[in-house]
Amino acid sequence: MKHTIGTWITGLQHIGIPTDDMAKTVDFYLNLGFQVALETINQAAGEKVTFLRLGDVTIETYENKKAAMVHGAVDHIALNVTDIEKVFELVKEKGYPMLDTEIQFLPFWEKGVKFFTILGPNREKVEFSQYL
């Protein structure tokens, strides 16, 4: 049986929203009922990062001082995968526009996360991400 990329996708992992003001953004989502799931620093980018969760919805907000501040300003959606290497191989085979030439790593959560990003048909960024 030939596997498709969807074989390893288990659902939406998070929605990435850049911010110019972390405190204001966190306060807004806390008032909507979200809770802080993780606060950290992306050392490579020099950005504060906060993951906010409400039920099955997780928002990753990161203070990059480059928020578009227009409608449609969500930066990316991340799909949770169970085998990042296999998905990376299949996505490359399909010829999708790759924004990462290799699988990336960040020391987020307990054991870190591996991910890579492609460009969707509407120039949206789609991240494939695996918790380790």
N, CA, C and O atoms as CSV, one atom per row, in Angstrom:
chain,resi,resn,atom,element,x,y,z
A,1,MET,N,N,0.841,-1.187,0.000
A,1,MET,CA,C,0.000,0.000,0.000
A,1,MET,C,C,0.884,1.247,0.000
A,1,MET,O,O,1.813,1.366,0.798
A,2,LYS,N,N,0.579,2.164,-0.901
A,2,LYS,CA,C,1.338,3.415,-0.974
A,2,LYS,C,C,0.764,4.407,0.025
A,2,LYS,O,O,-0.442,4.651,0.062
A,3,HIS,N,N,1.648,4.972,0.832
A,3,HIS,CA,C,1.226,5.946,1.835
A,3,HIS,C,C,1.153,7.345,1.227
A,3,HIS,O,O,1.922,7.695,0.332
A,4,THR,N,N,0.209,8.132,1.738
A,4,THR,CA,C,0.124,9.539,1.377
A,4,THR,C,C,0.663,10.360,2.536
A,4,THR,O,O,0.877,9.832,3.627
A,5,ILE,N,N,0.881,11.632,2.310
A,5,ILE,CA,C,1.357,12.511,3.377
A,5,ILE,C,C,0.389,12.469,4.563
A,5,ILE,O,O,0.816,12.500,5.717
A,6,GLY,N,N,-0.892,12.400,4.278
A,6,GLY,CA,C,-1.908,12.380,5.326
A,6,GLY,C,C,-1.822,11.184,6.254
A,6,GLY,O,O,-2.392,11.205,7.345
A,7,THR,N,N,-1.117,10.141,5.838
A,7,THR,CA,C,-0.929,8.968,6.695
A,7,THR,C,C,-0.302,9.355,8.029
A,7,THR,O,O,-0.594,8.743,9.057
A,8,TRP,N,N,0.565,10.376,8.013
A,8,TRP,CA,C,1.307,10.763,9.214
A,8,TRP,C,C,0.798,12.051,9.867
A,8,TRP,O,O,1.381,12.509,10.849
A,9,ILE,N,N,-0.267,12.636,9.344
A,9,ILE,CA,C,-0.836,13.853,9.940
A,9,ILE,C,C,-1.948,13.466,10.903
A,9,ILE,O,O,-2.862,12.726,10.538
A,10,THR,N,N,-1.872,13.967,12.137
A,10,THR,CA,C,-2.894,13.637,13.128
A,10,THR,C,C,-3.837,14.806,13.411
A,10,THR,O,O,-4.805,14.647,14.154
A,11,GLY,N,N,-3.573,15.966,12.835
A,11,GLY,CA,C,-4.454,17.108,13.040
A,11,GLY,C,C,-3.682,18.406,13.102
A,11,GLY,O,O,-2.473,18.446,12.872
A,12,LEU,N,N,-4.402,19.463,13.416
A,12,LEU,CA,C,-3.802,20.782,13.545
A,12,LEU,C,C,-3.007,20.843,14.837
A,12,LEU,O,O,-3.540,20.544,15.905
A,13,GLN,N,N,-1.734,21.229,14.756
A,13,GLN,CA,C,-0.928,21.357,15.972
A,13,GLN,C,C,-1.046,22.752,16.557
A,13,GLN,O,O,-1.288,22.903,17.755
A,14,HIS,N,N,-0.875,23.790,15.714
A,14,HIS,CA,C,-1.023,25.154,16.205
A,14,HIS,C,C,-1.188,26.123,15.047
A,14,HIS,O,O,-0.974,25.781,13.884
A,15,ILE,N,N,-1.575,27.340,15.398
A,15,ILE,CA,C,-1.697,28.444,14.453
A,15,ILE,C,C,-0.671,29.483,14.881
A,15,ILE,O,O,-0.657,29.888,16.044
A,16,GLY,N,N,0.186,29.920,13.968
A,16,GLY,CA,C,1.250,30.865,14.288
A,16,GLY,C,C,0.839,32.302,14.007
A,16,GLY,O,O,0.482,32.650,12.882
A,17,ILE,N,N,0.893,33.131,15.040
A,17,ILE,CA,C,0.505,34.540,14.908
A,17,ILE,C,C,1.634,35.424,15.442
A,17,ILE,O,O,1.897,35.425,16.645
A,18,PRO,N,N,2.300,36.173,14.568
A,18,PRO,CA,C,3.333,37.092,15.044
A,18,PRO,C,C,2.696,38.278,15.775
A,18,PRO,O,O,1.544,38.632,15.524
A,19,THR,N,N,3.465,38.880,16.679
A,19,THR,CA,C,2.971,40.035,17.421
A,19,THR,C,C,4.081,41.061,17.610
A,19,THR,O,O,5.267,40.731,17.620
A,20,ASP,N,N,3.666,42.298,17.759
A,20,ASP,CA,C,4.595,43.366,18.120
A,20,ASP,C,C,4.549,43.630,19.624
A,20,ASP,O,O,5.406,44.331,20.163
A,21,ASP,N,N,3.530,43.060,20.310
A,21,ASP,CA,C,3.328,43.323,21.735
A,21,ASP,C,C,2.841,42.039,22.408
A,21,ASP,O,O,1.644,41.756,22.434
A,22,MET,N,N,3.781,41.271,22.948
A,22,MET,CA,C,3.440,39.976,23.552
A,22,MET,C,C,2.450,40.125,24.690
A,22,MET,O,O,1.477,39.375,24.756
A,23,ALA,N,N,2.670,41.067,25.584
A,23,ALA,CA,C,1.792,41.224,26.745
A,23,ALA,C,C,0.351,41.493,26.312
A,23,ALA,O,O,-0.584,40.909,26.859
A,24,LYS,N,N,0.176,42.365,25.342
A,24,LYS,CA,C,-1.166,42.696,24.849
A,24,LYS,C,C,-1.820,41.478,24.194
A,24,LYS,O,O,-3.008,41.225,24.395
A,25,THR,N,N,-1.050,40.732,23.419
A,25,THR,CA,C,-1.576,39.554,22.735
A,25,THR,C,C,-1.964,38.474,23.739
A,25,THR,O,O,-3.049,37.899,23.646
A,26,VAL,N,N,-1.085,38.195,24.697
A,26,VAL,CA,C,-1.376,37.170,25.700
A,26,VAL,C,C,-2.603,37.570,26.510
A,26,VAL,O,O,-3.480,36.740,26.749
A,27,ASP,N,N,-2.678,38.813,26.930
A,27,ASP,CA,C,-3.821,39.293,27.695
A,27,ASP,C,C,-5.124,39.117,26.917
A,27,ASP,O,O,-6.132,38.693,27.483
A,28,PHE,N,N,-5.108,39.438,25.627
A,28,PHE,CA,C,-6.288,39.292,24.779
A,28,PHE,C,C,-6.779,37.849,24.783
A,28,PHE,O,O,-7.961,37.595,25.013
A,29,TYR,N,N,-5.875,36.901,24.530
A,29,TYR,CA,C,-6.285,35.501,24.445
A,29,TYR,C,C,-6.638,34.919,25.818
A,29,TYR,O,O,-7.512,34.056,25.910
A,30,LEU,N,N,-5.980,35.372,26.872
A,30,LEU,CA,C,-6.366,34.940,28.217
A,30,LEU,C,C,-7.800,35.373,28.517
A,30,LEU,O,O,-8.560,34.621,29.127
A,31,ASN,N,N,-8.169,36.569,28.095
A,31,ASN,CA,C,-9.524,37.065,28.305
A,31,ASN,C,C,-10.557,36.311,27.481
A,31,ASN,O,O,-11.747,36.350,27.793
A,32,LEU,N,N,-10.110,35.620,26.422
A,32,LEU,CA,C,-11.018,34.781,25.633
A,32,LEU,C,C,-11.140,33.381,26.227
A,32,LEU,O,O,-11.929,32.569,25.743
A,33,GLY,N,N,-10.361,33.091,27.277
A,33,GLY,CA,C,-10.444,31.792,27.928
A,33,GLY,C,C,-9.263,30.876,27.683
A,33,GLY,O,O,-9.220,29.769,28.219
A,34,PHE,N,N,-8.297,31.320,26.877
A,34,PHE,CA,C,-7.095,30.516,26.643
A,34,PHE,C,C,-6.254,30.496,27.911
A,34,PHE,O,O,-6.403,31.355,28.780
A,35,GLN,N,N,-5.372,29.513,28.009
A,35,GLN,CA,C,-4.407,29.439,29.099
A,35,GLN,C,C,-3.013,29.333,28.499
A,35,GLN,O,O,-2.839,28.785,27.411
A,36,VAL,N,N,-2.034,29.851,29.204
A,36,VAL,CA,C,-0.648,29.735,28.745
A,36,VAL,C,C,-0.212,28.282,28.914
A,36,VAL,O,O,-0.257,27.732,30.014
A,37,ALA,N,N,0.213,27.665,27.802
A,37,ALA,CA,C,0.701,26.283,27.831
A,37,ALA,C,C,2.227,26.245,27.919
A,37,ALA,O,O,2.794,25.313,28.490
A,38,LEU,N,N,2.890,27.257,27.354
A,38,LEU,CA,C,4.351,27.310,27.377
A,38,LEU,C,C,4.804,28.722,27.061
A,38,LEU,O,O,4.307,29.347,26.124
A,39,GLU,N,N,5.749,29.224,27.844
A,39,GLU,CA,C,6.432,30.483,27.547
A,39,GLU,C,C,7.902,30.156,27.403
A,39,GLU,O,O,8.481,29.487,28.260
A,40,THR,N,N,8.516,30.628,26.313
A,40,THR,CA,C,9.910,30.306,26.055
A,40,THR,C,C,10.536,31.391,25.186
A,40,THR,O,O,9.902,32.395,24.862
A,41,ILE,N,N,11.772,31.168,24.825
A,41,ILE,CA,C,12.492,32.066,23.926
A,41,ILE,C,C,13.000,31.239,22.750
A,41,ILE,O,O,13.584,30.173,22.944
A,42,ASN,N,N,12.782,31.724,21.547
A,42,ASN,CA,C,13.419,31.132,20.371
A,42,ASN,C,C,14.780,31.799,20.271
A,42,ASN,O,O,14.897,32.901,19.734
A,43,GLN,N,N,15.804,31.141,20.782
A,43,GLN,CA,C,17.149,31.721,20.836
A,43,GLN,C,C,17.660,32.086,19.443
A,43,GLN,O,O,18.283,33.133,19.269
A,44,ALA,N,N,17.400,31.229,18.448
A,44,ALA,CA,C,17.906,31.473,17.092
A,44,ALA,C,C,17.344,32.762,16.500
A,44,ALA,O,O,18.047,33.478,15.786
A,45,ALA,N,N,16.079,33.057,16.795
A,45,ALA,CA,C,15.436,34.251,16.246
A,45,ALA,C,C,15.447,35.417,17.228
A,45,ALA,O,O,15.145,36.547,16.845
A,46,GLY,N,N,15.790,35.160,18.484
A,46,GLY,CA,C,15.766,36.210,19.493
A,46,GLY,C,C,14.361,36.698,19.790
A,46,GLY,O,O,14.146,37.894,19.988
A,47,GLU,N,N,13.394,35.773,19.822
A,47,GLU,CA,C,11.998,36.140,20.000
A,47,GLU,C,C,11.389,35.472,21.223
A,47,GLU,O,O,11.653,34.303,21.502
A,48,LYS,N,N,10.561,36.235,21.957
A,48,LYS,CA,C,9.724,35.639,22.993
A,48,LYS,C,C,8.643,34.834,22.290
A,48,LYS,O,O,8.108,35.265,21.269
A,49,VAL,N,N,8.319,33.663,22.833
A,49,VAL,CA,C,7.296,32.792,22.251
A,49,VAL,C,C,6.353,32.340,23.365
A,49,VAL,O,O,6.793,31.930,24.439
A,50,THR,N,N,5.061,32.422,23.094
A,50,THR,CA,C,4.063,31.922,24.036
A,50,THR,C,C,3.072,31.050,23.285
A,50,THR,O,O,2.531,31.449,22.254
A,51,PHE,N,N,2.843,29.855,23.813
A,51,PHE,CA,C,1.809,28.969,23.290
A,51,PHE,C,C,0.611,29.099,24.210
A,51,PHE,O,O,0.735,28.947,25.425
A,52,LEU,N,N,-0.545,29.378,23.634
A,52,LEU,CA,C,-1.796,29.541,24.372
A,52,LEU,C,C,-2.759,28.449,23.916
A,52,LEU,O,O,-2.854,28.157,22.724
A,53,ARG,N,N,-3.472,27.849,24.866
A,53,ARG,CA,C,-4.330,26.719,24.506
A,53,ARG,C,C,-5.710,26.881,25.107
A,53,ARG,O,O,-5.868,27.294,26.256
A,54,LEU,N,N,-6.712,26.542,24.298
A,54,LEU,CA,C,-8.110,26.467,24.733
A,54,LEU,C,C,-8.703,25.236,24.070
A,54,LEU,O,O,-8.908,25.224,22.856
A,55,GLY,N,N,-8.979,24.202,24.851
A,55,GLY,CA,C,-9.469,22.949,24.276
A,55,GLY,C,C,-8.447,22.372,23.315
A,55,GLY,O,O,-7.291,22.159,23.682
A,56,ASP,N,N,-8.872,22.118,22.078
A,56,ASP,CA,C,-7.996,21.538,21.062
A,56,ASP,C,C,-7.276,22.587,20.220
A,56,ASP,O,O,-6.551,22.235,19.290
A,57,VAL,N,N,-7.465,23.867,20.531
A,57,VAL,CA,C,-6.860,24.935,19.734
A,57,VAL,C,C,-5.622,25.473,20.445
A,57,VAL,O,O,-5.680,25.847,21.616
A,58,THR,N,N,-4.507,25.507,19.726
A,58,THR,CA,C,-3.274,26.068,20.263
A,58,THR,C,C,-2.802,27.183,19.345
A,58,THR,O,O,-2.733,27.012,18.128
A,59,ILE,N,N,-2.483,28.314,19.930
A,59,ILE,CA,C,-1.929,29.452,19.208
A,59,ILE,C,C,-0.484,29.625,19.648
A,59,ILE,O,O,-0.193,29.667,20.844
A,60,GLU,N,N,0.413,29.726,18.686
A,60,GLU,CA,C,1.802,30.079,18.968
A,60,GLU,C,C,1.947,31.544,18.578
A,60,GLU,O,O,1.820,31.894,17.404
A,61,THR,N,N,2.210,32.390,19.549
A,61,THR,CA,C,2.452,33.795,19.232
A,61,THR,C,C,3.901,34.112,19.554
A,61,THR,O,O,4.437,33.672,20.571
A,62,TYR,N,N,4.520,34.877,18.681
A,62,TYR,CA,C,5.945,35.180,18.835
A,62,TYR,C,C,6.163,36.644,18.528
A,62,TYR,O,O,5.661,37.180,17.540
A,63,GLU,N,N,6.928,37.278,19.406
A,63,GLU,CA,C,7.145,38.718,19.326
A,63,GLU,C,C,8.332,38.995,18.407
A,63,GLU,O,O,9.489,38.975,18.827
A,64,ASN,N,N,8.005,39.258,17.129
A,64,ASN,CA,C,9.074,39.504,16.155
A,64,ASN,C,C,9.116,40.942,15.669
A,64,ASN,O,O,9.960,41.296,14.846
A,65,LYS,N,N,8.213,41.771,16.172
A,65,LYS,CA,C,8.144,43.185,15.783
A,65,LYS,C,C,7.939,43.359,14.267
A,65,LYS,O,O,8.298,44.384,13.688
A,66,LYS,N,N,7.347,42.316,13.640
A,66,LYS,CA,C,7.079,42.361,12.194
A,66,LYS,C,C,5.641,41.950,11.880
A,66,LYS,O,O,5.350,41.526,10.761
A,67,ALA,N,N,4.751,42.070,12.848
A,67,ALA,CA,C,3.364,41.682,12.614
A,67,ALA,C,C,2.783,42.519,11.477
A,67,ALA,O,O,2.989,43.732,11.426
A,68,ALA,N,N,2.068,41.879,10.581
A,68,ALA,CA,C,1.526,42.557,9.398
A,68,ALA,C,C,0.460,43.589,9.761
A,68,ALA,O,O,0.305,44.600,9.077
A,69,MET,N,N,-0.276,43.323,10.850
A,69,MET,CA,C,-1.318,44.247,11.319
A,69,MET,C,C,-2.378,44.520,10.254
A,69,MET,O,O,-2.883,45.637,10.145
A,70,VAL,N,N,-2.710,43.496,9.472
A,70,VAL,CA,C,-3.771,43.564,8.470
A,70,VAL,C,C,-4.576,42.270,8.551
A,70,VAL,O,O,-4.120,41.282,9.127
A,71,HIS,N,N,-5.783,42.283,7.967
A,71,HIS,CA,C,-6.562,41.050,7.880
A,71,HIS,C,C,-5.737,40.010,7.139
A,71,HIS,O,O,-4.988,40.350,6.224
A,72,GLY,N,N,-5.864,38.755,7.522
A,72,GLY,CA,C,-5.094,37.686,6.889
A,72,GLY,C,C,-3.676,37.590,7.414
A,72,GLY,O,O,-2.806,37.035,6.744
A,73,ALA,N,N,-3.426,38.127,8.614
A,73,ALA,CA,C,-2.065,38.215,9.140
A,73,ALA,C,C,-1.596,36.959,9.868
A,73,ALA,O,O,-0.506,36.969,10.440
A,74,VAL,N,N,-2.376,35.882,9.868
A,74,VAL,CA,C,-1.891,34.629,10.441
A,74,VAL,C,C,-0.675,34.214,9.627
A,74,VAL,O,O,-0.729,34.185,8.398
A,75,ASP,N,N,0.414,33.894,10.302
A,75,ASP,CA,C,1.655,33.579,9.610
A,75,ASP,C,C,1.688,32.155,9.078
A,75,ASP,O,O,2.128,31.930,7.951
A,76,HIS,N,N,1.225,31.180,9.878
A,76,HIS,CA,C,1.280,29.800,9.421
A,76,HIS,C,C,0.304,28.926,10.198
A,76,HIS,O,O,-0.151,29.272,11.288
A,77,ILE,N,N,0.000,27.775,9.590
A,77,ILE,CA,C,-0.682,26.719,10.319
A,77,ILE,C,C,0.309,25.569,10.417
A,77,ILE,O,O,1.074,25.320,9.486
A,78,ALA,N,N,0.293,24.878,11.535
A,78,ALA,CA,C,1.196,23.748,11.728
A,78,ALA,C,C,0.372,22.482,11.885
A,78,ALA,O,O,-0.565,22.428,12.682
A,79,LEU,N,N,0.732,21.469,11.117
A,79,LEU,CA,C,0.074,20.176,11.181
A,79,LEU,C,C,0.924,19.225,12.004
A,79,LEU,O,O,2.132,19.118,11.791
A,80,ASN,N,N,0.297,18.540,12.938
A,80,ASN,CA,C,1.006,17.593,13.787
A,80,ASN,C,C,1.266,16.311,13.004
A,80,ASN,O,O,0.343,15.755,12.408
A,81,VAL,N,N,2.504,15.836,12.997
A,81,VAL,CA,C,2.845,14.611,12.281
A,81,VAL,C,C,3.540,13.622,13.216
A,81,VAL,O,O,4.111,14.006,14.237
A,82,THR,N,N,3.480,12.350,12.848
A,82,THR,CA,C,4.085,11.294,13.656
A,82,THR,C,C,5.444,10.843,13.129
A,82,THR,O,O,6.191,10.181,13.851
A,83,ASP,N,N,5.783,11.191,11.875
A,83,ASP,CA,C,7.076,10.794,11.290
A,83,ASP,C,C,7.567,11.919,10.384
A,83,ASP,O,O,7.306,11.917,9.181
A,84,ILE,N,N,8.280,12.879,10.969
A,84,ILE,CA,C,8.706,14.082,10.250
A,84,ILE,C,C,9.612,13.755,9.072
A,84,ILE,O,O,9.519,14.399,8.027
A,85,GLU,N,N,10.489,12.763,9.223
A,85,GLU,CA,C,11.400,12.402,8.140
A,85,GLU,C,C,10.637,11.854,6.928
A,85,GLU,O,O,10.940,12.215,5.791
A,86,LYS,N,N,9.660,10.992,7.167
A,86,LYS,CA,C,8.874,10.411,6.070
A,86,LYS,C,C,8.050,11.497,5.380
A,86,LYS,O,O,7.983,11.536,4.152
A,87,VAL,N,N,7.428,12.374,6.157
A,87,VAL,CA,C,6.623,13.452,5.567
A,87,VAL,C,C,7.517,14.379,4.753
A,87,VAL,O,O,7.130,14.803,3.664
A,88,PHE,N,N,8.707,14.700,5.260
A,88,PHE,CA,C,9.651,15.555,4.531
A,88,PHE,C,C,9.990,14.926,3.178
A,88,PHE,O,O,10.004,15.609,2.154
A,89,GLU,N,N,10.260,13.636,3.185
A,89,GLU,CA,C,10.586,12.911,1.952
A,89,GLU,C,C,9.424,12.964,0.958
A,89,GLU,O,O,9.634,13.242,-0.223
A,90,LEU,N,N,8.207,12.701,1.424
A,90,LEU,CA,C,7.045,12.694,0.537
A,90,LEU,C,C,6.720,14.077,-0.005
A,90,LEU,O,O,6.367,14.215,-1.176
A,91,VAL,N,N,6.835,15.107,0.835
A,91,VAL,CA,C,6.555,16.474,0.395
A,91,VAL,C,C,7.556,16.885,-0.694
A,91,VAL,O,O,7.177,17.506,-1.686
A,92,LYS,N,N,8.817,16.539,-0.506
A,92,LYS,CA,C,9.829,16.835,-1.525
A,92,LYS,C,C,9.525,16.092,-2.826
A,92,LYS,O,O,9.660,16.664,-3.908
A,93,GLU,N,N,9.119,14.832,-2.733
A,93,GLU,CA,C,8.761,14.048,-3.920
A,93,GLU,C,C,7.622,14.700,-4.696
A,93,GLU,O,O,7.603,14.677,-5.926
A,94,LYS,N,N,6.672,15.282,-3.964
A,94,LYS,CA,C,5.520,15.937,-4.598
A,94,LYS,C,C,5.911,17.246,-5.282
A,94,LYS,O,O,5.153,17.771,-6.098
A,95,GLY,N,N,7.081,17.771,-4.953
A,95,GLY,CA,C,7.544,19.002,-5.584
A,95,GLY,C,C,6.943,20.275,-5.020
A,95,GLY,O,O,6.952,21.312,-5.684
A,96,TYR,N,N,6.420,20.212,-3.798
A,96,TYR,CA,C,5.868,21.416,-3.189
A,96,TYR,C,C,6.983,22.429,-2.920
A,96,TYR,O,O,8.114,22.037,-2.634
A,97,PRO,N,N,6.676,23.723,-3.010
A,97,PRO,CA,C,7.702,24.750,-2.732
A,97,PRO,C,C,8.164,24.676,-1.276
A,97,PRO,O,O,7.383,24.912,-0.354
A,98,MET,N,N,9.418,24.353,-1.085
A,98,MET,CA,C,9.988,24.177,0.246
A,98,MET,C,C,10.532,25.513,0.761
A,98,MET,O,O,11.300,26.185,0.072
A,99,LEU,N,N,10.133,25.886,1.961
A,99,LEU,CA,C,10.690,27.067,2.601
A,99,LEU,C,C,11.864,26.697,3.510
A,99,LEU,O,O,12.660,27.559,3.884
A,100,ASP,N,N,11.967,25.426,3.860
A,100,ASP,CA,C,13.103,24.895,4.619
A,100,ASP,C,C,13.744,23.799,3.776
A,100,ASP,O,O,13.056,22.912,3.271
A,101,THR,N,N,15.044,23.865,3.628
A,101,THR,CA,C,15.741,22.857,2.829
A,101,THR,C,C,16.084,21.609,3.640
A,101,THR,O,O,16.506,20.591,3.090
A,102,GLU,N,N,15.896,21.707,4.953
A,102,GLU,CA,C,16.117,20.553,5.813
A,102,GLU,C,C,15.190,20.651,7.017
A,102,GLU,O,O,14.601,21.701,7.275
A,103,ILE,N,N,15.066,19.564,7.740
A,103,ILE,CA,C,14.234,19.542,8.937
A,103,ILE,C,C,14.901,20.392,10.021
A,103,ILE,O,O,16.102,20.276,10.266
A,104,GLN,N,N,14.107,21.241,10.660
A,104,GLN,CA,C,14.584,22.164,11.688
A,104,GLN,C,C,14.293,21.583,13.078
A,104,GLN,O,O,13.499,20.653,13.213
A,105,PHE,N,N,14.936,22.132,14.095
A,105,PHE,CA,C,14.703,21.720,15.488
A,105,PHE,C,C,14.628,22.956,16.372
A,105,PHE,O,O,15.395,23.904,16.202
A,106,LEU,N,N,13.701,22.935,17.311
A,106,LEU,CA,C,13.639,23.949,18.368
A,106,LEU,C,C,13.467,23.226,19.698
A,106,LEU,O,O,12.762,22.219,19.755
A,107,PRO,N,N,14.090,23.711,20.766
A,107,PRO,CA,C,13.993,23.047,22.067
A,107,PRO,C,C,12.725,23.426,22.831
A,107,PRO,O,O,12.783,23.729,24.023
A,108,PHE,N,N,11.590,23.407,22.150
A,108,PHE,CA,C,10.317,23.714,22.783
A,108,PHE,C,C,9.718,22.429,23.356
A,108,PHE,O,O,10.058,21.327,22.924
A,109,TRP,N,N,8.832,22.583,24.327
A,109,TRP,CA,C,8.159,21.481,25.001
A,109,TRP,C,C,9.188,20.635,25.745
A,109,TRP,O,O,10.311,21.087,25.966
A,110,GLU,N,N,8.829,19.441,26.126
A,110,GLU,CA,C,9.707,18.647,26.988
A,110,GLU,C,C,10.975,18.177,26.291
A,110,GLU,O,O,12.065,18.269,26.856
A,111,LYS,N,N,10.842,17.672,25.060
A,111,LYS,CA,C,11.987,17.073,24.377
A,111,LYS,C,C,12.340,17.774,23.072
A,111,LYS,O,O,13.238,17.334,22.355
A,112,GLY,N,N,11.650,18.842,22.764
A,112,GLY,CA,C,11.910,19.562,21.536
A,112,GLY,C,C,10.890,19.239,20.463
A,112,GLY,O,O,9.996,18.414,20.653
A,113,VAL,N,N,11.043,19.904,19.336
A,113,VAL,CA,C,10.142,19.723,18.208
A,113,VAL,C,C,10.951,19.802,16.923
A,113,VAL,O,O,11.841,20.642,16.789
A,114,LYS,N,N,10.637,18.921,15.981
A,114,LYS,CA,C,11.233,18.969,14.644
A,114,LYS,C,C,10.154,19.438,13.685
A,114,LYS,O,O,8.986,19.074,13.827
A,115,PHE,N,N,10.549,20.253,12.702
A,115,PHE,CA,C,9.548,20.807,11.788
A,115,PHE,C,C,10.195,21.247,10.481
A,115,PHE,O,O,11.415,21.389,10.391
A,116,PHE,N,N,9.360,21.458,9.473
A,116,PHE,CA,C,9.764,22.124,8.239
A,116,PHE,C,C,8.519,22.780,7.658
A,116,PHE,O,O,7.396,22.439,8.028
A,117,THR,N,N,8.726,23.718,6.750
A,117,THR,CA,C,7.624,24.524,6.227
A,117,THR,C,C,7.640,24.542,4.705
A,117,THR,O,O,8.694,24.590,4.071
A,118,ILE,N,N,6.433,24.501,4.141
A,118,ILE,CA,C,6.264,24.626,2.690
A,118,ILE,C,C,5.344,25.811,2.415
A,118,ILE,O,O,4.738,26.377,3.325
A,119,LEU,N,N,5.255,26.168,1.138
A,119,LEU,CA,C,4.372,27.245,0.709
A,119,LEU,C,C,3.135,26.637,0.067
A,119,LEU,O,O,3.241,25.805,-0.834
A,120,GLY,N,N,1.957,27.056,0.535
A,120,GLY,CA,C,0.700,26.571,-0.019
A,120,GLY,C,C,0.301,27.339,-1.273
A,120,GLY,O,O,0.987,28.284,-1.664
A,121,PRO,N,N,-0.790,26.946,-1.900
A,121,PRO,CA,C,-1.204,27.541,-3.175
A,121,PRO,C,C,-1.614,29.003,-3.082
A,121,PRO,O,O,-1.667,29.692,-4.101
A,122,ASN,N,N,-1.906,29.489,-1.876
A,122,ASN,CA,C,-2.287,30.887,-1.676
A,122,ASN,C,C,-1.187,31.672,-0.981
A,122,ASN,O,O,-1.430,32.727,-0.396
A,123,ARG,N,N,0.022,31.141,-1.056
A,123,ARG,CA,C,1.219,31.707,-0.420
A,123,ARG,C,C,1.159,31.632,1.099
A,123,ARG,O,O,1.889,32.338,1.795
A,124,GLU,N,N,0.270,30.757,1.615
A,124,GLU,CA,C,0.233,30.514,3.048
A,124,GLU,C,C,1.364,29.549,3.412
A,124,GLU,O,O,1.754,28.697,2.613
A,125,LYS,N,N,1.874,29.700,4.623
A,125,LYS,CA,C,2.913,28.785,5.085
A,125,LYS,C,C,2.246,27.622,5.815
A,125,LYS,O,O,1.400,27.821,6.687
A,126,VAL,N,N,2.644,26.411,5.444
A,126,VAL,CA,C,2.153,25.196,6.086
A,126,VAL,C,C,3.348,24.492,6.722
A,126,VAL,O,O,4.275,24.063,6.035
A,127,GLU,N,N,3.307,24.385,8.045
A,127,GLU,CA,C,4.398,23.765,8.792
A,127,GLU,C,C,3.996,22.346,9.159
A,127,GLU,O,O,2.868,22.107,9.589
A,128,PHE,N,N,4.907,21.417,8.990
A,128,PHE,CA,C,4.735,20.051,9.453
A,128,PHE,C,C,5.606,19.928,10.693
A,128,PHE,O,O,6.797,20.233,10.635
A,129,SER,N,N,5.043,19.488,11.812
A,129,SER,CA,C,5.739,19.558,13.082
A,129,SER,C,C,5.525,18.273,13.889
A,129,SER,O,O,4.416,17.746,13.980
A,130,GLN,N,N,6.630,17.791,14.470
A,130,GLN,CA,C,6.554,16.574,15.299
A,130,GLN,C,C,7.130,16.849,16.674
A,130,GLN,O,O,8.289,17.243,16.809
A,131,TYR,N,N,6.298,16.634,17.707
A,131,TYR,CA,C,6.811,16.696,19.069
A,131,TYR,C,C,7.739,15.502,19.274
A,131,TYR,O,O,7.447,14.400,18.810
A,132,LEU,N,N,8.863,15.720,19.971
A,132,LEU,CA,C,9.788,14.633,20.264
A,132,LEU,C,C,9.584,14.120,21.676
A,132,LEU,O,O,10.278,13.198,22.105
